[in-house]
Short mmCIF file of C-alpha atoms in Angstrom, two decimals:
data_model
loop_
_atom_site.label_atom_id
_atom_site.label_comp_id
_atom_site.label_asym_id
_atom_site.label_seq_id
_atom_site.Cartn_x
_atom_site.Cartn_y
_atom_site.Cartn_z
CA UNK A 106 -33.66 -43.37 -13.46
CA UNK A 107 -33.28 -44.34 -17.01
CA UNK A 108 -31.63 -42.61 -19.72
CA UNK A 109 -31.99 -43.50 -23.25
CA UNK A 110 -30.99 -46.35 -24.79
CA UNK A 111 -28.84 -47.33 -21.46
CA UNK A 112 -30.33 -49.55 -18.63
CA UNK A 113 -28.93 -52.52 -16.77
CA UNK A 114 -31.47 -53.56 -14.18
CA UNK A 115 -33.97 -56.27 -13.77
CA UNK A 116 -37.23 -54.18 -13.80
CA UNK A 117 -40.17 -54.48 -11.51
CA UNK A 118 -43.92 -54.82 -13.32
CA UNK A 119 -47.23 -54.99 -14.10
CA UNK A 120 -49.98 -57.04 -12.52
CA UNK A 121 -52.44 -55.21 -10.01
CA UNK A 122 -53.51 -54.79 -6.80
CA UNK A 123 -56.05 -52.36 -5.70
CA UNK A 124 -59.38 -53.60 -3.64
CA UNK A 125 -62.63 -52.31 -4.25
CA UNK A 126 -65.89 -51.37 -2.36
CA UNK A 127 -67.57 -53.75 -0.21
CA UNK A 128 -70.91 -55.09 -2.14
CA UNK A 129 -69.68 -54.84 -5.16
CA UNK A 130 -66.38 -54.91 -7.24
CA UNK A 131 -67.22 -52.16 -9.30
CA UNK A 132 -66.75 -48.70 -7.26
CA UNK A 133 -68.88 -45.83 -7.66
CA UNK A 134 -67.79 -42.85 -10.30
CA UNK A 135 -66.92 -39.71 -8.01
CA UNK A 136 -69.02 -36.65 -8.06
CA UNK A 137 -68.89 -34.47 -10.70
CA UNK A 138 -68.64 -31.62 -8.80
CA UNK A 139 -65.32 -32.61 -6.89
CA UNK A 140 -63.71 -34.20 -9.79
CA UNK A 141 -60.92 -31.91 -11.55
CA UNK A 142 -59.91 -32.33 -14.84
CA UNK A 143 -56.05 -32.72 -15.23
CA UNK A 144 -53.82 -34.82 -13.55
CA UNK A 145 -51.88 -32.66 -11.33
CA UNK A 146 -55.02 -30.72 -10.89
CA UNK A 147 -56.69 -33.56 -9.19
CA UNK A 148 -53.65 -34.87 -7.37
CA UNK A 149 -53.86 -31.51 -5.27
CA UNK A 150 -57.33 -32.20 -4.30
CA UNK A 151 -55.29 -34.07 -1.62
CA UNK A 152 -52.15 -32.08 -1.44
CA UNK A 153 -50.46 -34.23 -3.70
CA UNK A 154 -48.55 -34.05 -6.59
CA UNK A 155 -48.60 -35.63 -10.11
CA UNK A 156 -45.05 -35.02 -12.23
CA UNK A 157 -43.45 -36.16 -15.08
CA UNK A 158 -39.92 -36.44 -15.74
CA UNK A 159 -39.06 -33.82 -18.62
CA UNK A 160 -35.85 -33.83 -21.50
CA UNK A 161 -34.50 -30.54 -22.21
CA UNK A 162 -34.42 -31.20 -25.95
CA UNK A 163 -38.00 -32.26 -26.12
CA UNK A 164 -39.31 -28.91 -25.06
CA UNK A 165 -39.74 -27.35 -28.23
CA UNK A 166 -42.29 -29.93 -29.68
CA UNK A 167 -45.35 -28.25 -28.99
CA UNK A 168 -47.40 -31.49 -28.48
CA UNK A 169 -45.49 -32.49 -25.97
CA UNK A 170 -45.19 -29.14 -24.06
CA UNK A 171 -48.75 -28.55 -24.68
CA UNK A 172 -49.48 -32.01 -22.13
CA UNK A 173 -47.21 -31.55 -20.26
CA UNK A 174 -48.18 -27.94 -18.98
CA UNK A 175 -51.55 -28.83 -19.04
CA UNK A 176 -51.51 -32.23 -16.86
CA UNK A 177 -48.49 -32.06 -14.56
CA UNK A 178 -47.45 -30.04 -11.40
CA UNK A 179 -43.89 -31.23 -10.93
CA UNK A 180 -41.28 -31.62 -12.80
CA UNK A 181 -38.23 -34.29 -12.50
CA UNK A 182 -34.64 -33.52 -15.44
CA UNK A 183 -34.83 -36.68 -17.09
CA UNK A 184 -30.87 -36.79 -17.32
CA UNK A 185 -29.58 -33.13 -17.36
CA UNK A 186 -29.17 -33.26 -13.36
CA UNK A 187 -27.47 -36.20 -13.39
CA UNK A 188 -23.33 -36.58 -12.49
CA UNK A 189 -21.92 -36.51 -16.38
CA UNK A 190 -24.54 -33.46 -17.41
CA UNK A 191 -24.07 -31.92 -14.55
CA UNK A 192 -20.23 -31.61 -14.18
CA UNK A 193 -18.86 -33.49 -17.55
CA UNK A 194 -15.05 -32.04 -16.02
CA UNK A 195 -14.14 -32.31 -12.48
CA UNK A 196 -14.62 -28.95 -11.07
CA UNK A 197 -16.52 -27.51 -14.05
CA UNK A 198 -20.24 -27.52 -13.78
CA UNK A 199 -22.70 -26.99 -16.68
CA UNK A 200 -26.24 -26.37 -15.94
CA UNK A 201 -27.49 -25.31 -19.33
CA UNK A 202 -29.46 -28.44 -20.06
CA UNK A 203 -30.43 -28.82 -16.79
CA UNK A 204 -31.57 -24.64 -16.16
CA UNK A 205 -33.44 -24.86 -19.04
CA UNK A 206 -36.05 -27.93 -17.64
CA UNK A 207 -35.72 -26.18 -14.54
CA UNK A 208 -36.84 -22.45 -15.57
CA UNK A 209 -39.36 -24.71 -18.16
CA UNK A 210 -41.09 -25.64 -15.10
CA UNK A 211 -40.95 -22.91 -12.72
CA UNK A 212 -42.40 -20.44 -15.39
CA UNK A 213 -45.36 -23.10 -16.14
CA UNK A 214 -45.83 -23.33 -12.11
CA UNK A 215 -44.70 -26.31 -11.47
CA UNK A 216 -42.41 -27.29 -8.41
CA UNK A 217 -38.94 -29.11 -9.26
CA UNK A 218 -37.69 -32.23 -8.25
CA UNK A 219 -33.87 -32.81 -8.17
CA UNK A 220 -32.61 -36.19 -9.84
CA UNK A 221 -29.68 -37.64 -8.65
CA UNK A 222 -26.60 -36.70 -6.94
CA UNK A 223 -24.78 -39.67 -6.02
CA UNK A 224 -25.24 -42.34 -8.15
CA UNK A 225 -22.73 -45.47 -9.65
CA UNK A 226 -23.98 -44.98 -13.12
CA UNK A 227 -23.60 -42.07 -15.46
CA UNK A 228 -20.84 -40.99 -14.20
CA UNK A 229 -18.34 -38.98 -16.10
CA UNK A 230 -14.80 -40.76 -17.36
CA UNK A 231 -13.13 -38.82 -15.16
CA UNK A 232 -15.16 -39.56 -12.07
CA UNK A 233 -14.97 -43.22 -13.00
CA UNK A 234 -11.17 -42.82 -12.93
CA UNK A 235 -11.13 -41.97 -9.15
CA UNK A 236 -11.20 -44.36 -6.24
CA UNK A 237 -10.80 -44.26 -2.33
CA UNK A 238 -10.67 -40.87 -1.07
CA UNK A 239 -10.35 -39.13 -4.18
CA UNK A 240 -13.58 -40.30 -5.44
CA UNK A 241 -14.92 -39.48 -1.74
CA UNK A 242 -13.77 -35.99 -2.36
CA UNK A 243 -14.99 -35.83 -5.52
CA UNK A 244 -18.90 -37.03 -4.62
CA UNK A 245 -18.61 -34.64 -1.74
CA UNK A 246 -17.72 -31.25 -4.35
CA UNK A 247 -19.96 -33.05 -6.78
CA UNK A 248 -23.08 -32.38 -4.02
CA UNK A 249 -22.10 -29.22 -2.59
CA UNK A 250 -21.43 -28.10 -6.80
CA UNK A 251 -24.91 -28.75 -7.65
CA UNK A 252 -27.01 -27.97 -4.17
CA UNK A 253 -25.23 -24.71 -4.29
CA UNK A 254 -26.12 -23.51 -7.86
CA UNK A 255 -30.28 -24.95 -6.61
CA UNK A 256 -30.11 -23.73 -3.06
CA UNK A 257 -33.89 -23.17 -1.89
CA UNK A 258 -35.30 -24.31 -5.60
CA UNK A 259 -35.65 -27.84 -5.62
CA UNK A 260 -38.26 -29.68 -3.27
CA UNK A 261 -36.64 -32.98 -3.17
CA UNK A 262 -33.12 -34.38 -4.01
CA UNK A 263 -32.89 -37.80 -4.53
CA UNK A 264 -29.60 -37.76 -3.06
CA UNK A 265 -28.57 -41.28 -3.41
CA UNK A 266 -29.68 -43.64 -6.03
CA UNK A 267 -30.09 -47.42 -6.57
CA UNK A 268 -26.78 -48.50 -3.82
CA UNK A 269 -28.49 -52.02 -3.55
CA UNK A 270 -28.43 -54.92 -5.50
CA UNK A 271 -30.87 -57.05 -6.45
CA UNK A 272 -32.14 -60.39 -5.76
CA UNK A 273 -31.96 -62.32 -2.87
CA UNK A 274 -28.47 -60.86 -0.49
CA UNK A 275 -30.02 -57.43 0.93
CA UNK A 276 -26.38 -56.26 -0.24
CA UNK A 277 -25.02 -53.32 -0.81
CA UNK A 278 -24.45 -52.76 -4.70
CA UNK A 279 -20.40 -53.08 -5.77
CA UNK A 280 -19.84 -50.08 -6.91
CA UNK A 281 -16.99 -47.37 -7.00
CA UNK A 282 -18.60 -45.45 -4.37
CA UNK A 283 -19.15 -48.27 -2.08
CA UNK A 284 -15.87 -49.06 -1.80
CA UNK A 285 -14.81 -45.84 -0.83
CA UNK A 286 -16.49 -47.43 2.69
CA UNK A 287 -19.70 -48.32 3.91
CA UNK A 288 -20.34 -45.25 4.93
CA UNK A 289 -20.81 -43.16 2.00
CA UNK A 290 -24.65 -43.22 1.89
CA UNK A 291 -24.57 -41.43 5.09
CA UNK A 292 -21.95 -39.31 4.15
CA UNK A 293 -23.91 -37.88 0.83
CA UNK A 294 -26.81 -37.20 2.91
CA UNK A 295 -25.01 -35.39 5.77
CA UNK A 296 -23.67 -33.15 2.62
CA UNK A 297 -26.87 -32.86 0.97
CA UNK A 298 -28.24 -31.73 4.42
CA UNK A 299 -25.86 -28.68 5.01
CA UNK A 300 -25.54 -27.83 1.17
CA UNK A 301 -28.99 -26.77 1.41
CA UNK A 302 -31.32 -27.05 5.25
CA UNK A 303 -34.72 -26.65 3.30
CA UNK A 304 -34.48 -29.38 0.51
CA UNK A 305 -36.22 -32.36 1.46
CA UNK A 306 -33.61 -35.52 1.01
CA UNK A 307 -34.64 -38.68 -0.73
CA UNK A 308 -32.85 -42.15 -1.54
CA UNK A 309 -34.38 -43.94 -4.63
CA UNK A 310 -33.93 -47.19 -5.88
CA UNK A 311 -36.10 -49.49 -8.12
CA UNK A 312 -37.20 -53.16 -6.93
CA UNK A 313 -38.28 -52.43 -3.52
CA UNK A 314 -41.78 -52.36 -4.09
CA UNK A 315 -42.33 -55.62 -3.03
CA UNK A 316 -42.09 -55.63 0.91
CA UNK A 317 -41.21 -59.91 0.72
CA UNK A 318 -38.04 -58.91 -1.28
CA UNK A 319 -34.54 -58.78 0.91
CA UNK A 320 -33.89 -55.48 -1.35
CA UNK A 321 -36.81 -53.63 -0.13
CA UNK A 322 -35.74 -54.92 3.50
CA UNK A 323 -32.47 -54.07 3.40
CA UNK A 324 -33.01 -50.46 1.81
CA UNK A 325 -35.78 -50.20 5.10
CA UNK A 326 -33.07 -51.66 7.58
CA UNK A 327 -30.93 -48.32 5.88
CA UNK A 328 -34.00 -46.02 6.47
CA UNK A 329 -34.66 -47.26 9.96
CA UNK A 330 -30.86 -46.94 11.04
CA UNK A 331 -30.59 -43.31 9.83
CA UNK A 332 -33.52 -42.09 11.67
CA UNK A 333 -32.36 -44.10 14.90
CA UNK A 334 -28.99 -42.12 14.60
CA UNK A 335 -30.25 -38.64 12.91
CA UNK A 336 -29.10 -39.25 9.90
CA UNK A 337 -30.65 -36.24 7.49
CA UNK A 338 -33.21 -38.25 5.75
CA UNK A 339 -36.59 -37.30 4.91
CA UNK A 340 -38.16 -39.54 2.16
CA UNK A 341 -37.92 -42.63 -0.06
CA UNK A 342 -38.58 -42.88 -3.73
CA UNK A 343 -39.91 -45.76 -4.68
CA UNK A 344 -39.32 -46.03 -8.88
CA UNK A 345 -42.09 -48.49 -9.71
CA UNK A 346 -40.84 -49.52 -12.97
CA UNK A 347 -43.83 -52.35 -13.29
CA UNK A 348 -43.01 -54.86 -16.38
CA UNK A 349 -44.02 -58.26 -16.74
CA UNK A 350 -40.56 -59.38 -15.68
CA UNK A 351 -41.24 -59.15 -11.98
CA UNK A 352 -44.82 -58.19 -11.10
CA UNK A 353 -46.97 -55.75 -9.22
CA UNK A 354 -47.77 -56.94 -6.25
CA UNK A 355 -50.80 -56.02 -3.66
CA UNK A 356 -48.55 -55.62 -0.79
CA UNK A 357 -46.95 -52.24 -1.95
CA UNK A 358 -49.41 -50.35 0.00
CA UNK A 359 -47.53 -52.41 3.21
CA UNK A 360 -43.84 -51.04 1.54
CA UNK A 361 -45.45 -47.49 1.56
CA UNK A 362 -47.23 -47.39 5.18
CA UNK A 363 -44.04 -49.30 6.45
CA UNK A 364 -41.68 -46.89 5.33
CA UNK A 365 -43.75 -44.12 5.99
CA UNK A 366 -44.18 -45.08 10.06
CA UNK A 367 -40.51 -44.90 10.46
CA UNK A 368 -40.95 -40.98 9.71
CA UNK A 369 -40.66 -40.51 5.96
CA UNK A 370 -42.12 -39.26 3.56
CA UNK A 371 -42.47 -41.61 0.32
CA UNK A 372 -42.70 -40.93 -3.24
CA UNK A 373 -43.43 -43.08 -6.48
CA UNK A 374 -41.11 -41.33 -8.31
CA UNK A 375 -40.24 -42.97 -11.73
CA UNK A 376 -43.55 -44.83 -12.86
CA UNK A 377 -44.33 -46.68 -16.02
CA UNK A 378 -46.71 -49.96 -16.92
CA UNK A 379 -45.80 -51.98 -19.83
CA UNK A 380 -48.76 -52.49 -21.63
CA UNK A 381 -50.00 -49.15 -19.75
CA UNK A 382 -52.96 -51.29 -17.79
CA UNK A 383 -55.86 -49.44 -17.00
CA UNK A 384 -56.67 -51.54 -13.62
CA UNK A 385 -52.24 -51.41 -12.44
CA UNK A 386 -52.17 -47.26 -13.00
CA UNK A 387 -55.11 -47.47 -10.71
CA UNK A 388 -53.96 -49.49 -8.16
CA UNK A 389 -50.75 -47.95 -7.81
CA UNK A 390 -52.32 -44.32 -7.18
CA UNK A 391 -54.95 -45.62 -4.81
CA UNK A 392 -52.02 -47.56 -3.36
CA UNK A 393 -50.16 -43.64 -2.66
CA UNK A 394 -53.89 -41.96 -1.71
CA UNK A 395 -54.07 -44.39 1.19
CA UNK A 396 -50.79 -43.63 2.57
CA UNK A 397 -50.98 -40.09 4.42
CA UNK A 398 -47.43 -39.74 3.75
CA UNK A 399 -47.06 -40.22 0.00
CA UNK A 400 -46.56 -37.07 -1.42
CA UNK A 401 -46.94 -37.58 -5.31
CA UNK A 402 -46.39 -39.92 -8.22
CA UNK A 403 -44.14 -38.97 -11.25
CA UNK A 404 -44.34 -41.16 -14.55
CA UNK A 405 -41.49 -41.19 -16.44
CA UNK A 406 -41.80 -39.45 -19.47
CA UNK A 407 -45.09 -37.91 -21.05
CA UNK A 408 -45.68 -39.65 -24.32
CA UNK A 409 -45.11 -43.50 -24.81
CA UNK A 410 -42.57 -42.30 -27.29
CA UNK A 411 -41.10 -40.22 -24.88
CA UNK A 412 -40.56 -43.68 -22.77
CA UNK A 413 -37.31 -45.23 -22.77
CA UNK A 414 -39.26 -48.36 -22.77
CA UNK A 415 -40.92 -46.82 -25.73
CA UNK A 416 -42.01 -50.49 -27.56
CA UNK A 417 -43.63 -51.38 -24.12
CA UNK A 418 -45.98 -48.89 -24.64
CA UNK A 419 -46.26 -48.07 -20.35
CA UNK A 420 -47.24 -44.78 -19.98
CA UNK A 421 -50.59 -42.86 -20.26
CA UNK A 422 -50.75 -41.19 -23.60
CA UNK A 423 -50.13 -42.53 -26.65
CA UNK A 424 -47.19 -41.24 -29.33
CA UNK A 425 -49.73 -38.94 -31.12
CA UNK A 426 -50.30 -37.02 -27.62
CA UNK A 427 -53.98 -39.10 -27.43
CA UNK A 428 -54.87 -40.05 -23.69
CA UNK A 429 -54.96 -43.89 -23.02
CA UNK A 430 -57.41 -45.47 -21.04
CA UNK A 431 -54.57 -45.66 -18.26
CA UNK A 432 -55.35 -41.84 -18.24
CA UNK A 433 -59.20 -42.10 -17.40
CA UNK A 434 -58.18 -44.77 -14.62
CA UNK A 435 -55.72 -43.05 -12.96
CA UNK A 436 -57.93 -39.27 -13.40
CA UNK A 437 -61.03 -41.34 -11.81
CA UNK A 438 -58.68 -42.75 -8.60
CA UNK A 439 -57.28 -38.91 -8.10
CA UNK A 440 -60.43 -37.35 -8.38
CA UNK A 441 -62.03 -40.23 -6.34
CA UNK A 442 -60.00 -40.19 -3.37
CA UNK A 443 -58.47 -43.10 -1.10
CA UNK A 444 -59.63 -46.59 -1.74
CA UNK A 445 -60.07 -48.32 1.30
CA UNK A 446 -60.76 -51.53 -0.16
CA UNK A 447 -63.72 -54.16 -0.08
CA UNK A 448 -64.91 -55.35 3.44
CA UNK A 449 -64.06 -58.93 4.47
CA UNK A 450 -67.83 -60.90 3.56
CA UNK A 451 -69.87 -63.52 2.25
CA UNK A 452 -71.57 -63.91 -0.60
CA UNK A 453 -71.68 -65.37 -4.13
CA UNK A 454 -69.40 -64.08 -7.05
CA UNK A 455 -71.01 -63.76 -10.25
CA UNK A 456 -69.70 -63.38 -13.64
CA UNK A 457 -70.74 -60.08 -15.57
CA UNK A 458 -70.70 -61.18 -18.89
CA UNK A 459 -72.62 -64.43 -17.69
CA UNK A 460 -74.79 -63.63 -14.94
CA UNK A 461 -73.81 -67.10 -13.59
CA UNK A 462 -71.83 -67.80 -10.31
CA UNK A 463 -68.70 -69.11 -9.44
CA UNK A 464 -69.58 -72.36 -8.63
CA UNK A 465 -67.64 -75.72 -6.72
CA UNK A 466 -69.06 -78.81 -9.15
CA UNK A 467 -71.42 -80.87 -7.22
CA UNK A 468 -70.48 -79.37 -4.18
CA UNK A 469 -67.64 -81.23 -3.63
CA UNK A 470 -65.13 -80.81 -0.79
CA UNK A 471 -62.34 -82.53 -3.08
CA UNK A 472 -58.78 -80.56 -3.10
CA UNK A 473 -57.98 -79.72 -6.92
CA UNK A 474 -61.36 -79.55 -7.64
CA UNK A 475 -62.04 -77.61 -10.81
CA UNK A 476 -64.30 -74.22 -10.40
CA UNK A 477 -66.97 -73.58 -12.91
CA UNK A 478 -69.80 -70.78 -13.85
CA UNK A 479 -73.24 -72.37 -12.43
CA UNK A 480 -76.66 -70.86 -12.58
CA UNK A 481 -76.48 -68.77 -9.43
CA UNK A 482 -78.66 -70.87 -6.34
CA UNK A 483 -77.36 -69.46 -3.37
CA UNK A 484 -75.92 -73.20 -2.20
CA UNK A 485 -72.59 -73.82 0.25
CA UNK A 486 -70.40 -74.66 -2.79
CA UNK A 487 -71.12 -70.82 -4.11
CA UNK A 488 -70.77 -68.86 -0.85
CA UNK A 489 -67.41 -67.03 -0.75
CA UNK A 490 -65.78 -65.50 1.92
CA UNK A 491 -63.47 -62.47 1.01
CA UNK A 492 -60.72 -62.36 4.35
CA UNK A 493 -58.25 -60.03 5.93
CA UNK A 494 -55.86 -61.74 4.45
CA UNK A 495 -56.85 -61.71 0.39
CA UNK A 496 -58.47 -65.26 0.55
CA UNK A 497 -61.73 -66.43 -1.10
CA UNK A 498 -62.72 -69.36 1.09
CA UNK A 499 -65.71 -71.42 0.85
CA UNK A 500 -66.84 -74.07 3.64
CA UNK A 501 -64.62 -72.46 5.82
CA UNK A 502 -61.50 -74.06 5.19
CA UNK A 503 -61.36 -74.31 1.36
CA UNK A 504 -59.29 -71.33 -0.68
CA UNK A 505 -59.73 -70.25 -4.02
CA UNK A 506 -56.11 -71.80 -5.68
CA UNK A 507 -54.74 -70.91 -8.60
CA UNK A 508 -52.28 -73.97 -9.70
CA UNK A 509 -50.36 -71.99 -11.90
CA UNK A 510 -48.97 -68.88 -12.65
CA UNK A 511 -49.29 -68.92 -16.42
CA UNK A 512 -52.81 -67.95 -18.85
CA UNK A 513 -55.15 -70.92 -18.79
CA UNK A 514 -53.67 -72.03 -15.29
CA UNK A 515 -56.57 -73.87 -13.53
CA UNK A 516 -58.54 -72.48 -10.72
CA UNK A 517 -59.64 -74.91 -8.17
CA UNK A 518 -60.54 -74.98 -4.09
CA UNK A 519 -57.57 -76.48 -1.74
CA UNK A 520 -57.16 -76.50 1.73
CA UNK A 521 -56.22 -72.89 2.96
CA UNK A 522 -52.39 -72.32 4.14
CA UNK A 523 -51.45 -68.87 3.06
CA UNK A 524 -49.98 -69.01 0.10
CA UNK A 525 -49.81 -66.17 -2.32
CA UNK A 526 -51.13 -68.52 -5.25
CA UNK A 527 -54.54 -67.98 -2.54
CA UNK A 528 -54.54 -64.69 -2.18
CA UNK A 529 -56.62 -62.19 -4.29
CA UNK A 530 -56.79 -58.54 -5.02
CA UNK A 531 -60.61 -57.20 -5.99
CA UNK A 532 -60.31 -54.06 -7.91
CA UNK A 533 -62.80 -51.12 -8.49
CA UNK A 534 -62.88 -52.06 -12.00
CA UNK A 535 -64.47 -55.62 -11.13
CA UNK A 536 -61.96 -57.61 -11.87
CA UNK A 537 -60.35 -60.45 -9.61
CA UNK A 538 -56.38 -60.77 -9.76
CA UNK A 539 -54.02 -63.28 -8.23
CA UNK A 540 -51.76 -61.75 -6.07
CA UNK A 541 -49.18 -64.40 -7.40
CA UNK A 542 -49.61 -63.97 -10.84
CA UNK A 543 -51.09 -61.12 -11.43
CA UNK A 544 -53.28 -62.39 -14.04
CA UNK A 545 -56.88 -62.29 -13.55
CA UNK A 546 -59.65 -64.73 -12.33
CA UNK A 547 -61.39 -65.07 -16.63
CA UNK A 548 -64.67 -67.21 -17.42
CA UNK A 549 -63.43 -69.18 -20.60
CA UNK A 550 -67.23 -69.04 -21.63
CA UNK A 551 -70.45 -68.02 -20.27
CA UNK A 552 -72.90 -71.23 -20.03
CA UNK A 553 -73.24 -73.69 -17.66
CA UNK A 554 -69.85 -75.89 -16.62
CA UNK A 555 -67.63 -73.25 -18.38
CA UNK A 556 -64.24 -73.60 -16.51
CA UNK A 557 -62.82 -70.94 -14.39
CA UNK A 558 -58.84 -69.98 -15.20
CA UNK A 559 -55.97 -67.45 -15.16
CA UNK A 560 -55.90 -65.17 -18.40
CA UNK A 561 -53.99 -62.00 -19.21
CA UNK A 562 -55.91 -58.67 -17.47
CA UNK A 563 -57.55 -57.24 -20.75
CA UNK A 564 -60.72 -55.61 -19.15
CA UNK A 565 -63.46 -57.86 -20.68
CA UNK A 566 -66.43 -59.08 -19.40
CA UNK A 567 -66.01 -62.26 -18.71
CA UNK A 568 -63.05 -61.00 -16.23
CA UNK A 569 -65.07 -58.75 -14.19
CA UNK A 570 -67.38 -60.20 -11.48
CA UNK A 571 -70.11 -58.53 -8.41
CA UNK A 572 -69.76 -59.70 -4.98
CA UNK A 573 -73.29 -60.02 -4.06
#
């Protein structure tokens, strides 16, 4: 959960995911009789939601009210339910900012999620004072405080927030409330549980998206434990803070359905795209509408200037209030229902700009052999394979291998052994994206012998391609 101007964590981004219908790449528009017009409104075609996280002092600039009543059904305080708002001195609790986004969005309709109550950052000086049992204490009065003034109002807490740290350990995070004991997390929860029975009880964290990472592991390990030994838990947020620094990846649908069998609900619960790609908003909602047990997506903020990523432009309307073509992708995947993603099959893959196939030269069997655009013939050398397992293969044994992870990397075949650099996503917009890099399969030309490569997803022609 960001707050303006502050942040401190390695964030989690953009490249896409999302695999389209089986003869083609390009997925058929939804009815027009089924399709709803707003976001939330088409969210709750499948009893889902679609929020926005709100700032109290934002709410009287008409343009942004005016969206956000219109497109969202849930509401998440930006900041004002956080520790320091909440209770800025120990004991005395101020909910002005915060009752104000709250009675915002119960007069507009909208349900309220609660954002956060144990946390390591924002805290107020004199929390950060306390240590060891004190600051156990303190967390404890801090929960029962705010539950108490909410009791049978808010949907979801996220109770607990970001207690891992990144990178490679599965660690706990160091912080002041982790070294009150290990225990905390189950502590806060326990609280959380008898401050208020009907409030459904979330831990959040950012990074564990990616089911490879030890983060996302560790935080399931957590999840998995507390249900074993009825622990109150009863979802996971799942930020989904997508930037170019560590990228989207096609296996997020496996985080969701994974966290979801051990008897959660999930949630994607702070979302925003640098760059705001069309193709990544998509793939992230069809990504929740597959998973029974995802409950809603909230993007963080309504305006890109409302973002505190603002210069990153992520989120789906522009700073004049203008909807982004992020908007139309992620209206179309709501309105459209769950993906299931292209059947595993053969055929050739040809270039829309070009009309032309992609093409092995001369056939050859060679690893690190170059691919090309070739007048389509039907041969062995342009028969592809789309697998189970994301792989393009042709002759059986040969992958489709990107050599790098940067634009212009070269696409060749290679022998087939798993690797993410040979694994593909095929989205409903008809593009082709490495799961590695996330940068998509691009057609530096459109004759005959024009090299295949990696390029930046940008939605043009020459990067969207038929299976046929």
């Amino acid at each position: 959960m960001p707050r303006s101007g502050i942040r401190r964590r390695a964030l989690v981004a953009g490249a896409l995911g999302v695999l389209a219908s089986s003869a083609a790449l390009a997925a058929p528009a939804p009815s027009a009789a089924a399709a709803e017009s707003t976001l939330g409104a088409a969210a709750a075609q499948s009893g889902r939601y679609f929020g926005t996280a709100i700032a109290s002092g934002k709410l009287n600039d008409p343009v942004y009210t005016t969206i956000a009543n219109r497109e969202f059904n849930s509401v998440t305080a930006e900041n004002e339910m956080k520790i320091d708002a909440t209770e800025p001195q120990r004991g005395r609790f101020d909910f002005t900012a915060a009752d104000r986004v709250y009675n915002w969005a119960v007069q507009n309709g909208k349900e309220v999620r609660g954002h956060t109550l144990a946390w390591h950052s924002q805290q107020p000086g004199w929390m950060q004072n306390l240590s060891g049992g004190a600051l156990r204490q303190a967390m404890i009065d801090h929960i029962n405080g705010v539950m108490a003034h909410y009791k049978g109002k808010i949907v979801q807490w996220d109770v607990v927030n970001e207690a891992f740290e990144d990178g490679d350990s599965g660690a706990r995070r160091n912080s002041n409330l982790q070294r009150t004991g290990n225990d905390w997390i189950e502590v806060a929860f326990r609280t959380a549980r008898a401050a208020d029975p009907a409030a459904k009880l979330c831990y959040n964290d950012y990074n564990i998206e990616n089911w490879n990472w030890a983060k996302t592991q560790a935080v399931y390990a957590m999840v998995r434990d507390f249900k074993q030994r009825g622990v109150p838990i009863d979802c996971v947020g799942f930020q989904s803070h997508f930037n170019s620094g560590s990228p989207y990846n096609g296996n997020f649908r496996t985080t969701l359905r994974s966290f979801a069998a051990l008897g959660v609900d999930v949630a994607i619960t702070e979302l925003d795209i640098q760059g705001a790609s069309p193709t990544t908003y998509a793939n992230v909602v069809n990504d929740c509408l597959a998973v029974e047990r995802c409950v809603g997506i909230t993007v963080w903020g309504v305006r890109d200037t409302d973002s505190w990523r603002s210069e990153q432009t992520p989120l789906l309307f522009d700073g004049g209030g203008n909807k982004k073509p992020a908007y139309t992708s992620v209206l179309n995947a709501l309105n459209g229902g769950t993906d299931p993603g292209p059947e595993p099959g053969s055929g050739t893959i040809r270039g829309v700009e070009s009309g032309r196939c992609l093409d092995v030269p001369n056939a050859s069997t060679t690893d690190g052999t170059g691919l090309q655009l070739w007048d389509c013939h039907g041969g062995t050398n342009q028969q592809w394979t789309f697998t189970d397992a994301g792989e393009l293969r042709v002759y059986g044994d040969k992958c489709l291998d990107a050599a790098g992870t940067g634009n212009a990397a070269r696409v060749q075949i290679y022998g087939c052994w798993g690797g993410d650099n040979q694994k593909w996503r095929l989205n409903s917009d008809g593009s082709i994206v490495g799961v590695q890099s996330g940068l998509c399969l691009d057609a530096a030309g459109s004759g005959n012998g024009t090299p295949i490569q990696l390029y930046s997803c940008w939605g043009g022609a020459n990067q969207r391609w038929t299976r046929t």
